[in-house]
XYZ file of C-alpha atoms in Angstrom:
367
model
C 0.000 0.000 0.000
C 1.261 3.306 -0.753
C 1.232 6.342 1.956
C -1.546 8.084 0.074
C -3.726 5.030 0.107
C -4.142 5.018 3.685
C -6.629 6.644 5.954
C -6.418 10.377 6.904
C -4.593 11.345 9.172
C -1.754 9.194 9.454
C 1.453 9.756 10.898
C 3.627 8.200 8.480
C 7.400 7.055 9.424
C 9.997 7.306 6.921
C 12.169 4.394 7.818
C 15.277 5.297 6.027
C 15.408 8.885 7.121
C 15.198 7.873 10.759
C 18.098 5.123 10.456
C 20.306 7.835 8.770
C 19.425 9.856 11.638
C 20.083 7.274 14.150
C 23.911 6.617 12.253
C 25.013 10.346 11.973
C 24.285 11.178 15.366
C 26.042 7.720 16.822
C 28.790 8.217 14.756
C 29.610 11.929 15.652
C 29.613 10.225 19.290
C 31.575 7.216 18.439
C 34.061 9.569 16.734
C 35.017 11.678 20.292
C 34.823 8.392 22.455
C 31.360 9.937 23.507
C 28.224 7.828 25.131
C 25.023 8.302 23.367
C 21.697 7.793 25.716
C 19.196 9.581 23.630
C 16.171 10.753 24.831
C 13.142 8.609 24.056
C 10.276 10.819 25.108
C 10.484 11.684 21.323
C 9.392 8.645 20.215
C 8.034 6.754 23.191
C 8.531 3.474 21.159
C 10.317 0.026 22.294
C 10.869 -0.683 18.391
C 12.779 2.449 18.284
C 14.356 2.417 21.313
C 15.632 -0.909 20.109
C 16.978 0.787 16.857
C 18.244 3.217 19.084
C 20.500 0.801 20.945
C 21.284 -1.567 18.053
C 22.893 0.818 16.428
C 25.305 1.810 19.510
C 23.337 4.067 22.173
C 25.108 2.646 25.898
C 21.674 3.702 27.515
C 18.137 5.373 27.383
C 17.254 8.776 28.872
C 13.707 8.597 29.746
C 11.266 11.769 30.428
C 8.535 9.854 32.196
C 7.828 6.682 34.512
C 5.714 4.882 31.848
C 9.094 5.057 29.682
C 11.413 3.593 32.173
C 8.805 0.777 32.823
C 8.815 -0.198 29.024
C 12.270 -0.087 28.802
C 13.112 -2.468 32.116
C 10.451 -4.732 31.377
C 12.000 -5.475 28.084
C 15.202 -6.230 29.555
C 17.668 -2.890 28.888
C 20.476 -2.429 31.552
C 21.387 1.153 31.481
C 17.764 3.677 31.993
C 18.142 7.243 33.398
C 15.140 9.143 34.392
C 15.411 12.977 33.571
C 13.728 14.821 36.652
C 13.975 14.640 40.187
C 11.072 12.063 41.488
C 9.391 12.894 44.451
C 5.702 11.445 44.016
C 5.898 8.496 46.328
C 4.243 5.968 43.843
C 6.549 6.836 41.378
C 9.814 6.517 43.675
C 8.493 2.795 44.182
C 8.305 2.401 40.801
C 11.887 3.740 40.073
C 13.346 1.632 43.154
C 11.694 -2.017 41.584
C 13.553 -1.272 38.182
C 16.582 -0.444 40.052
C 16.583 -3.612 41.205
C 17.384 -5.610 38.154
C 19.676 -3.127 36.258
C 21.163 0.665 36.532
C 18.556 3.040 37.004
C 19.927 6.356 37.456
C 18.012 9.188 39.224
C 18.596 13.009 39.326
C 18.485 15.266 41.736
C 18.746 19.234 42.173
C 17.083 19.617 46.119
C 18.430 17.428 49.318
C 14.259 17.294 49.171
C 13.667 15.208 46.300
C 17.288 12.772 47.503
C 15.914 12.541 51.228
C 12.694 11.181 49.743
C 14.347 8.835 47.567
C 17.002 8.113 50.457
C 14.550 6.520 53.200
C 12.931 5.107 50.323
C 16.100 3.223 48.986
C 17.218 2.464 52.692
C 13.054 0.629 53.570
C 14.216 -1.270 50.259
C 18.020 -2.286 51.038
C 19.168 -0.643 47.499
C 21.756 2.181 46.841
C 20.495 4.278 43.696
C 23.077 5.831 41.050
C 22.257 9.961 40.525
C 23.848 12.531 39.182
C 23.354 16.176 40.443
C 21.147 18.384 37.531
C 23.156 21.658 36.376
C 21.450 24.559 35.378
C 23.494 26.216 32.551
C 21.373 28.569 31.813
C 17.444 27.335 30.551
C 16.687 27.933 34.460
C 14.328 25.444 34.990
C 16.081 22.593 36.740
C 19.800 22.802 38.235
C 22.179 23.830 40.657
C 24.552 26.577 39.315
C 27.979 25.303 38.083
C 30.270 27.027 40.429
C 28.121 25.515 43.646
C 28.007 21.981 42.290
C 30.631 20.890 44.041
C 29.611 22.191 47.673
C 26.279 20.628 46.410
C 27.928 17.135 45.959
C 29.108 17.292 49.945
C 25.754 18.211 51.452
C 24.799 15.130 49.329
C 26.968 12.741 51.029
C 24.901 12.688 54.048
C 22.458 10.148 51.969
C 23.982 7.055 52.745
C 21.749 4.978 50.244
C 22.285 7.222 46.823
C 25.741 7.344 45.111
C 27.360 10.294 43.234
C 27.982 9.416 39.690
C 28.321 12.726 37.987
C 26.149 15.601 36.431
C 23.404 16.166 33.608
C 22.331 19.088 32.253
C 19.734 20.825 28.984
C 20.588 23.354 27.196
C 17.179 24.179 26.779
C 17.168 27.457 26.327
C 18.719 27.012 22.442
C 14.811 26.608 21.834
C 14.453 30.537 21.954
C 17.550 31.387 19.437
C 16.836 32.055 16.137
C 19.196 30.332 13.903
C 22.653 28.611 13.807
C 24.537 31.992 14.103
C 23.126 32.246 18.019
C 22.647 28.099 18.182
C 26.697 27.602 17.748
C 27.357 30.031 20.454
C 24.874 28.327 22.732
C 26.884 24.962 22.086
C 30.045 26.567 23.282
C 28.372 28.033 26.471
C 26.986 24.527 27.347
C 30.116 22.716 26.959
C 32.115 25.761 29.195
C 29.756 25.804 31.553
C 29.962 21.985 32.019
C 33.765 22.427 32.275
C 32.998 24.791 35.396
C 31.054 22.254 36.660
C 33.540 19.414 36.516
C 36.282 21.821 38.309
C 34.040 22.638 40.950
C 33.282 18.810 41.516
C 37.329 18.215 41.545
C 37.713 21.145 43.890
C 35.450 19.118 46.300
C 37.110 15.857 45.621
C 34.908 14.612 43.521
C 35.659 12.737 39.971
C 32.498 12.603 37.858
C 31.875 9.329 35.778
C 28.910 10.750 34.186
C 29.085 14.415 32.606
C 25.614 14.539 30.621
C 24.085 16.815 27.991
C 22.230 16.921 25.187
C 19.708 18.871 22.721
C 19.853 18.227 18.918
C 19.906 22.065 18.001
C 23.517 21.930 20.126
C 24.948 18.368 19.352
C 26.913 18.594 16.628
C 28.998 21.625 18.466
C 28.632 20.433 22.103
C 30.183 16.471 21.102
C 33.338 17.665 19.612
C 35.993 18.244 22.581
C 35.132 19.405 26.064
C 34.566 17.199 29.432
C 30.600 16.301 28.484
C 31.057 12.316 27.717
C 27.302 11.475 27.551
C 25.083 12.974 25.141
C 20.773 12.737 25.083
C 19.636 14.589 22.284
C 15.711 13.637 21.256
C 14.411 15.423 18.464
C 16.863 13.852 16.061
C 15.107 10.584 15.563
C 12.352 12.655 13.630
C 13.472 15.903 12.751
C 11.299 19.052 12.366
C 9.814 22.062 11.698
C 11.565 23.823 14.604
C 14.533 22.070 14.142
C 15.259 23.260 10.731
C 13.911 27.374 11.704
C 17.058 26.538 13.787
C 19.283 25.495 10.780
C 19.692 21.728 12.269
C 17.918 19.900 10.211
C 16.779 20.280 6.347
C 13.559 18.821 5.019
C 14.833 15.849 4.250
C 16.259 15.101 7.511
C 12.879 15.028 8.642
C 11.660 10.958 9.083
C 7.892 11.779 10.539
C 4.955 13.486 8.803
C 1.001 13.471 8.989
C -0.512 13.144 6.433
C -3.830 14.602 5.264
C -6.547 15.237 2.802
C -7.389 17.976 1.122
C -11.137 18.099 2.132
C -12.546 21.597 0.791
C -11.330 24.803 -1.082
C -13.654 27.797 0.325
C -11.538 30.762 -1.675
C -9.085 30.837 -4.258
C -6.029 30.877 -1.668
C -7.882 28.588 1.201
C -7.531 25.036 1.831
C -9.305 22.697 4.493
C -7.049 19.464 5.502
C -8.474 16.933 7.949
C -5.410 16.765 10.190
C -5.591 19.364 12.995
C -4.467 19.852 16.682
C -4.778 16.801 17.768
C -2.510 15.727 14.874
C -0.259 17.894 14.563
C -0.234 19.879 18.211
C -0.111 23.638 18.523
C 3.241 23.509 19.400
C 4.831 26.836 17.850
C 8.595 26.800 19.850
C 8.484 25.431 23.434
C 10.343 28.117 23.977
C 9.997 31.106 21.756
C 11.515 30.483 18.537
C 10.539 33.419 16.959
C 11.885 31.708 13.374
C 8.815 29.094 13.217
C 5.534 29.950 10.821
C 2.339 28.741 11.171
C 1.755 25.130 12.510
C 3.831 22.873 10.544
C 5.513 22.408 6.457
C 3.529 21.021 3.795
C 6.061 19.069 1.643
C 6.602 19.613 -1.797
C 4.124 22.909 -1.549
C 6.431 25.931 -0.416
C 3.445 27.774 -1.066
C 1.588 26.640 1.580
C 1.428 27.747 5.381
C -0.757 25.865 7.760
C -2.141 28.944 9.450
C -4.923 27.817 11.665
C -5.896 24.696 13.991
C -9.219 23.244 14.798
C -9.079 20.083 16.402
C -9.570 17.794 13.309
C -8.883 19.916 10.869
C -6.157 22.247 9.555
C -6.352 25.606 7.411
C -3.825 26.160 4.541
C -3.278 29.226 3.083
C -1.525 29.787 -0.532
C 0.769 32.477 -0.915
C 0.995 31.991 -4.750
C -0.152 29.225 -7.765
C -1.335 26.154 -5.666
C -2.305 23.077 -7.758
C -4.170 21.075 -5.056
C -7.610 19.925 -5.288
C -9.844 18.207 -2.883
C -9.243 14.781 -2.606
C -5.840 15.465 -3.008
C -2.945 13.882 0.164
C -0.356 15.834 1.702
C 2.158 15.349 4.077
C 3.210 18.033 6.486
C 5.866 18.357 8.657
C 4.670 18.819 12.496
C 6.662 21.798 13.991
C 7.546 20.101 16.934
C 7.776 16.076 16.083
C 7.824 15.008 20.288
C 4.196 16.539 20.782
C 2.588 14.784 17.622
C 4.072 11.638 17.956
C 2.421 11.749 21.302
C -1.236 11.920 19.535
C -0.884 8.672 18.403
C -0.870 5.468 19.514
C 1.058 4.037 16.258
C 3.245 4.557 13.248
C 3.084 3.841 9.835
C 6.440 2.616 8.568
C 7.188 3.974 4.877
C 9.860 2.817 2.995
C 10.194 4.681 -1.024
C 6.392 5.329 -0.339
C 5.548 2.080 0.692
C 3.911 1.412 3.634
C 5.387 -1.557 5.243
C 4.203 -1.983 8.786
C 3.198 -0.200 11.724
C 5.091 0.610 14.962
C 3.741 1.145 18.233
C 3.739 3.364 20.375
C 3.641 1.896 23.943
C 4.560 4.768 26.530
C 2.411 7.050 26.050
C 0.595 8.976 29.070
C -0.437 6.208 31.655
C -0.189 3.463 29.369
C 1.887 1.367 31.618
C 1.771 2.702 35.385
């Protein structure tokens, strides 16, 4: 079946586009004796998290509980969960996994590691962490200079061990190209360096020094004391990611497609793939460089200016041959949020659809 035979909406998987992904970015790591744990709230997929480690990624970073259940169930060693827990339910949760392989935690508060602390001593286990840096997206992290007085107080927790730092240099979501994106690259890897001394000031040698975005990666893994890198977004590619010069077009593996389904005025199409597609996404954080709601491919033309729910607007800046009836695919400005409003992909291959892949960690799919 080709891609335009199926049902509308679909979000369609280009299967060689995501493996080239998967090589570049585990080569560039290979290259500088790098680890690669990528992110999988991306994708949220066991398939690809399998791809993901087949092809040389030591580890997975996961953003929510439901992820680091799929992942120990199906037998990987080496899961790291991204924010500090401190639900109770969700500490037990972390604590069983950590019983049959690594499962590293992180922490920014001696809140969040006291909680986990009596929680790990009631269970007779000592849990891996590494303290979160805040490099400048302010939203997690202890400052770089005060990491390593933030290591000590930690030392009073007799049932976590120090294993290094993590940070995300999320804040290269509100730059506007490369130009500002390379400089953001260089700030994340100094500011990691500052880190690392401040750690070795204290006596402490860090086997972990995380990072990771996929706007910063290729600057950030070349050089510099980071050894572990968890970029997401490069799986899939998208809108946002090229606005920031990191990815072209044809980088980008995921789409949704849709049908043309009416054509009010001249320069007005209706396609039935909307917010819940797509998302409203627009920049997490501010890119000022992203228009409309996503890229139609193959129609320049084009910008999706308008969301409904199920159904998109398209307006045509020029000569637009589409009729109704007629399938496009369009490029989802920010590729995490609609692969999360879906429950499966279709794999493509040369516009063949081959099989589907699920998607098993969403929301409260498995705790």
């Amino acid at each position: 079946m080709k891609w335009n035979e199926l049902p509308s909406p679909a979000h369609l998987l280009d299967l060689d586009i995501l493996q080239q992904n998967l090589i570049v970015y585990q080569a560039a790591c290979d290259a500088e004796g790098k680890q690669l744990w990528p992110m999988m709230k991306t994708h949220k997929s066991l398939e690809i998290a399998k791809m993901q480690e087949k092809a040389g990624a030591q580890g997975i970073l996961c953003g929510t509980i439901d992820e680091c259940v799929l992942l120990w169930e199906n037998g990987f060693q080496n899961i790291m969960y991204a924010y500090p827990p401190a639900d109770p339910k969700n500490i037990e949760t972390l604590l069983r996994i950590a019983k049959d392989c690594r499962m590293i935690l992180r922490f920014d508060s001696l809140e969040a590691a006291a909680l986990v602390d009596q929680a790990a001593a009631d269970a007779g286990l000592r849990i891996d962490y590494t303290i979160i840096v805040d490099i400048g997206f302010h939203r997690f992290g202890v400052l770089p200079n005060e990491v390593g007085i933030f290591a000590r107080e930690m030392q009073q927790f007799e049932n976590l061990r120090f294993c290094g730092i993590s940070t995300h240099p999320g804040q290269v979501y509100g730059l506007s190209d490369m130009d500002e994106v390379d400089p953001c690259a260089k700030s994340e890897q100094a500011a990691m360096n500052r880190a690392v001394q401040s750690l070795l000031e204290e006596g402490f040698e860090p086997e972990i020094v995380g990072s990771g975005s996929t706007p910063t990666f290729a600057g950030a893994v070349r050089g510099g004391k980071i050894n572990m890198f968890h970029p997401g977004n490069y799986v899939f590619m998208d809108a946002i990611q090229m606005a920031l010069g990191a990815a072209n077009e044809r980088d980008c593996a995921l789409t949704v497609s849709a049908t043309i389904i009416s054509h009010p005025q001249e320069n007005l199409y209706i396609c039935d793939a909307g917010a819940k597609c797509l998302g409203i996404d627009q920049g997490a954080h501010g890119c000022s460089q992203v228009n409309g709601f996503g890229i139609v491919k193959g129609h320049p033309e084009l910008t999706v200016y308008g969301l409904s729910e199920e159904v998109g607007k398209l307006k045509a800046h020029g000569p637009c041959d589409l009729k109704i009836g007629d399938k496009i695919q369009i490029i989802p400005n920010h590729a995490c949020s609609a692969a999360n409003n879906t429950s499966r992909y279709f794999a493509v291959q040369d516009g063949e659809v081959i099989k589907t892949i699920a998607i098993e960690a969403r929301s409260n799919t498995k705790v």
